[in-house]
Short mmCIF file of C-alpha atoms in Angstrom, two decimals:
data_model
loop_
_atom_site.label_atom_id
_atom_site.label_comp_id
_atom_site.label_asym_id
_atom_site.label_seq_id
_atom_site.Cartn_x
_atom_site.Cartn_y
_atom_site.Cartn_z
CA MET Z 1 83.31 114.58 82.60
CA THR Z 2 86.72 112.90 82.97
CA GLU Z 3 87.14 109.12 82.81
CA LYS Z 4 87.87 109.09 86.56
CA GLU Z 5 84.68 111.01 87.30
CA GLU Z 6 82.71 108.65 85.08
CA ILE Z 7 83.97 105.61 87.03
CA LEU Z 8 83.20 107.34 90.32
CA ARG Z 9 79.67 108.13 89.15
CA LYS Z 10 78.98 104.44 88.47
CA ILE Z 11 80.17 103.11 91.86
CA LYS Z 12 77.23 101.84 93.95
CA ASN Z 13 79.08 101.22 97.22
CA PRO Z 14 79.72 104.57 99.00
CA GLU Z 15 82.61 103.05 100.99
CA LEU Z 16 84.33 102.04 97.76
CA ALA Z 17 83.67 105.49 96.29
CA GLU Z 18 85.46 107.12 99.25
CA ALA Z 19 88.42 104.74 98.91
CA PHE Z 20 88.59 105.42 95.17
CA LYS Z 21 88.77 109.17 95.80
CA LYS Z 22 91.39 108.76 98.53
CA VAL Z 23 93.91 106.35 96.94
CA ASP Z 24 96.00 107.64 94.04
CA ARG Z 25 96.49 104.90 91.45
CA ALA Z 26 99.53 106.67 89.99
CA LYS Z 27 101.51 105.83 93.13
CA PHE Z 28 101.27 102.13 92.30
CA LEU Z 29 102.19 102.30 88.63
CA PRO Z 30 105.72 102.26 87.17
CA GLU Z 31 106.96 105.79 86.57
CA ASN Z 32 106.57 105.58 82.79
CA LEU Z 33 102.85 104.71 83.17
CA ARG Z 34 101.77 107.17 85.86
CA SER Z 35 100.31 109.62 83.38
CA TYR Z 36 97.89 106.85 82.35
CA ALA Z 37 96.56 106.28 85.88
CA TYR Z 38 93.12 107.67 85.04
CA THR Z 39 93.10 107.56 81.25
CA HIS Z 40 92.54 104.59 78.92
CA VAL Z 41 90.54 103.15 81.83
CA ASP Z 42 89.16 100.26 79.78
CA GLU Z 43 92.62 98.97 78.92
CA ALA Z 44 95.01 96.77 80.91
CA LEU Z 45 98.42 98.37 81.47
CA PRO Z 46 101.64 96.33 81.04
CA ILE Z 47 103.70 96.16 84.25
CA LEU Z 48 106.23 93.38 83.60
CA PRO Z 49 106.73 91.14 80.54
CA GLY Z 50 103.58 89.03 80.32
CA ILE Z 51 101.98 90.73 83.34
CA ASN Z 52 99.32 93.44 83.12
CA THR Z 53 97.28 95.25 85.73
CA THR Z 54 93.51 94.90 85.35
CA ALA Z 55 91.83 97.74 83.47
CA LEU Z 56 90.66 100.37 85.94
CA SER Z 57 87.00 100.34 84.91
CA LEU Z 58 86.80 96.54 85.22
CA GLY Z 59 88.75 96.40 88.50
CA ILE Z 60 86.47 98.94 90.18
CA TYR Z 61 83.39 97.15 88.84
CA MET Z 62 84.62 93.87 90.35
CA LEU Z 63 85.25 95.50 93.73
CA ASP Z 64 81.81 97.11 93.62
CA GLU Z 65 80.19 93.72 93.02
CA LEU Z 66 82.23 92.28 95.90
CA ASP Z 67 80.13 94.42 98.29
CA LEU Z 68 82.89 95.43 100.70
CA HIS Z 69 82.16 96.78 104.18
CA LYS Z 70 83.91 97.54 107.46
CA GLY Z 71 84.39 94.50 109.70
CA GLN Z 72 85.08 92.06 106.85
CA LYS Z 73 88.12 89.90 106.14
CA VAL Z 74 89.02 89.49 102.46
CA LEU Z 75 91.15 86.99 100.54
CA GLU Z 76 92.70 88.46 97.40
CA ILE Z 77 94.23 86.09 94.84
CA GLY Z 78 96.82 88.03 92.85
CA THR Z 79 98.24 91.13 94.50
CA GLY Z 80 99.65 92.60 91.31
CA ILE Z 81 100.74 96.22 91.78
CA GLY Z 82 98.80 96.44 95.05
CA TYR Z 83 96.38 99.20 94.04
CA TYR Z 84 93.21 97.14 94.37
CA THR Z 85 94.62 95.59 97.56
CA VAL Z 86 94.81 99.04 99.12
CA LEU Z 87 91.32 100.01 97.99
CA ILE Z 88 90.03 96.90 99.77
CA ALA Z 89 92.14 97.64 102.86
CA GLU Z 90 90.72 101.16 103.08
CA ILE Z 91 87.27 99.62 103.62
CA VAL Z 92 87.59 96.27 105.44
CA ASP Z 93 89.34 95.17 108.64
CA LYS Z 94 91.88 92.82 107.03
CA VAL Z 95 93.12 91.74 103.61
CA VAL Z 96 95.12 88.57 102.99
CA SER Z 97 96.65 89.01 99.53
CA ILE Z 98 98.48 86.13 97.82
CA GLU Z 99 100.89 86.69 94.93
CA ILE Z 100 102.54 83.79 93.08
CA ASN Z 101 105.02 85.82 91.02
CA ASP Z 102 108.30 86.68 92.82
CA GLU Z 103 108.86 89.96 90.97
CA MET Z 104 105.32 91.21 91.54
CA TYR Z 105 105.54 90.20 95.21
CA LYS Z 106 108.69 92.31 95.62
CA TYR Z 107 107.10 95.16 93.67
CA SER Z 108 103.95 95.30 95.81
CA SER Z 109 105.76 94.64 99.11
CA ARG Z 110 107.45 98.05 98.90
CA LEU Z 111 104.14 99.80 98.33
CA LEU Z 112 102.03 97.95 100.90
CA SER Z 113 104.40 97.96 103.88
CA GLU Z 114 102.68 100.95 105.50
CA TYR Z 115 99.28 99.24 105.68
CA GLN Z 116 98.94 97.32 108.94
CA ASN Z 117 95.78 95.49 107.92
CA ILE Z 118 97.30 93.88 104.80
CA LYS Z 119 98.96 90.47 105.06
CA LEU Z 120 100.97 89.89 101.89
CA VAL Z 121 101.81 86.25 101.10
CA LEU Z 122 104.10 84.81 98.42
CA GLY Z 123 102.42 81.59 97.39
CA ASP Z 124 99.69 79.73 95.53
CA GLY Z 125 96.43 81.66 95.72
CA THR Z 126 94.40 78.74 94.34
CA LEU Z 127 94.93 77.08 97.73
CA GLY Z 128 93.54 80.05 99.62
CA HIS Z 129 94.96 80.65 103.10
CA GLU Z 130 93.88 78.17 105.77
CA GLU Z 131 95.45 80.12 108.64
CA GLU Z 132 93.11 83.09 108.21
CA LYS Z 133 89.83 81.39 107.29
CA PRO Z 134 86.94 82.00 107.25
CA PHE Z 135 86.80 84.93 104.83
CA ASP Z 136 83.83 87.18 104.17
CA ARG Z 137 84.91 87.90 100.62
CA VAL Z 138 87.26 86.43 97.97
CA ILE Z 139 88.40 88.04 94.73
CA ALA Z 140 90.71 86.65 92.03
CA TRP Z 141 92.50 88.69 89.37
CA ALA Z 142 93.17 85.81 86.95
CA SER Z 143 90.92 83.35 85.19
CA ALA Z 144 90.41 79.86 86.70
CA PRO Z 145 89.37 76.75 84.74
CA THR Z 146 86.57 76.11 87.26
CA LEU Z 147 85.38 77.25 90.69
CA LEU Z 148 88.37 77.41 93.06
CA CYS Z 149 87.33 74.83 95.65
CA LYS Z 150 89.77 75.72 98.47
CA PRO Z 151 89.04 79.47 98.55
CA TYR Z 152 85.33 78.62 98.27
CA GLU Z 153 85.60 76.29 101.27
CA GLN Z 154 87.31 79.09 103.22
CA LEU Z 155 84.40 81.50 102.62
CA ARG Z 156 81.82 82.10 105.32
CA GLU Z 157 78.31 80.90 104.55
CA GLY Z 158 76.71 83.67 102.51
CA GLY Z 159 80.11 85.07 101.57
CA ILE Z 160 80.84 86.39 98.08
CA MET Z 161 83.56 85.46 95.60
CA ILE Z 162 84.26 87.39 92.39
CA LEU Z 163 86.02 85.08 89.96
CA PRO Z 164 86.75 85.02 86.20
CA MET Z 165 86.25 81.48 84.85
CA GLY Z 166 86.77 79.88 81.48
CA VAL Z 167 89.28 78.01 79.36
CA GLY Z 168 89.09 80.10 76.21
CA ARG Z 169 90.66 83.42 75.31
CA VAL Z 170 87.49 85.15 76.53
CA GLN Z 171 86.10 84.14 79.91
CA LYS Z 172 83.05 84.93 82.01
CA LEU Z 173 83.10 86.89 85.24
CA TYR Z 174 81.07 85.29 88.02
CA LYS Z 175 79.69 86.48 91.32
CA VAL Z 176 79.59 83.39 93.52
CA VAL Z 177 77.59 83.33 96.75
CA LYS Z 178 78.37 80.50 99.17
CA LYS Z 179 75.39 78.32 99.89
CA GLY Z 180 76.86 75.14 101.32
CA HIS Z 181 77.80 72.70 98.58
CA SER Z 182 75.51 74.39 96.05
CA PRO Z 183 77.05 77.79 95.23
CA ALA Z 184 74.85 80.39 93.57
CA LEU Z 185 76.54 81.78 90.44
CA GLU Z 186 75.65 85.01 88.66
CA ASN Z 187 77.21 85.72 85.27
CA LEU Z 188 78.44 89.33 85.22
CA GLY Z 189 79.60 89.31 81.60
CA GLU Z 190 82.56 88.49 79.39
CA VAL Z 191 86.12 89.42 80.39
CA LEU Z 192 89.68 88.83 79.25
CA PHE Z 193 92.16 87.76 81.94
CA SER Z 194 95.45 85.89 82.08
CA ARG Z 195 95.23 82.27 83.24
CA ILE Z 196 95.64 81.58 86.93
CA ARG Z 197 98.74 79.70 88.07
CA GLY Z 198 98.88 77.20 90.90
CA LEU Z 199 97.75 73.72 91.92
CA PHE Z 200 94.14 74.33 90.87
CA GLY Z 201 95.05 76.53 87.92
CA PHE Z 202 96.00 75.75 84.33
CA TYR Z 203 98.62 73.17 83.52
CA ASP Z 204 99.67 74.30 80.05
CA ASP Z 205 102.87 76.27 79.48
CA TYR Z 206 102.98 79.74 80.99
CA GLU Z 207 105.77 80.97 78.72
CA ASP Z 208 105.26 81.24 75.00
CA ASP Z 209 108.86 81.70 73.90
CA VAL Z 210 110.85 78.75 72.55
CA GLU Z 211 113.95 79.45 74.66
CA SER Z 212 112.00 79.14 77.91
CA ARG Z 213 110.49 75.84 76.81
CA LEU Z 214 113.83 74.40 75.70
CA SER Z 215 115.53 75.53 78.91
CA ARG Z 216 112.82 73.93 81.02
CA LEU Z 217 113.01 70.70 78.99
CA GLU Z 218 116.80 70.64 79.39
CA ARG Z 219 116.49 70.96 83.17
CA GLN Z 220 113.95 68.14 83.26
CA VAL Z 221 116.20 65.84 81.19
CA LYS Z 222 119.22 66.59 83.42
CA SER Z 223 117.16 65.83 86.51
CA ILE Z 224 116.02 62.48 85.09
CA LEU Z 225 119.57 61.53 84.05
CA SER Z 226 120.89 62.48 87.48
CA ARG Z 227 118.37 60.22 89.20
CA LEU Z 228 119.20 57.36 86.83
CA GLU Z 229 122.94 57.71 87.49
CA LYS Z 230 122.35 57.46 91.24
CA LYS Z 231 120.47 54.19 90.76
CA VAL Z 232 123.29 52.62 88.70
#
């Protein structure tokens, strides 16, 4: 049994299984990674410096737990390469997918333009998307420090959110069911995700290299000096 067949065998939702068989993951990967579309399925693949796409086995598991069906509207936080976005779109009526990274937004825009039921937004996914609320489902592809309050507010009562949460290197994956102001949380296990960016994300540095930090500090100092000069 191939790794692809093994993933397909484990899918509980028949609508997701059909979408998985229909959509070719290779189409969404950079050319040099297309041969890995259905191999090394438990490993994240590097797309851009510092940006990986979620391991195939984990991504499909998360979508399976999201319990997707026709007639739903879904908020996706983190478009990435757009593969999971399309799997969702093959099942539900509409997907609003928010990507905060300019390069990834441009990357996925080219691949998703043919899908009429996908609304791709460049912005802060931690704020959700007020214009399209309420959503039946929400899924995030990066780890949050706590429950994302705005996307949770934008969920319908009884709606489901799949969200990695935690401040350490290893986080926990949660299935959150909206029950008013008392959400029901189910721990689905340990995961390893990048930290979510945005207003309700993490506030530590996103870049690890010294040059980026020095450049940012230099810009901040110049901005402060410029404001001071205007006051004099």
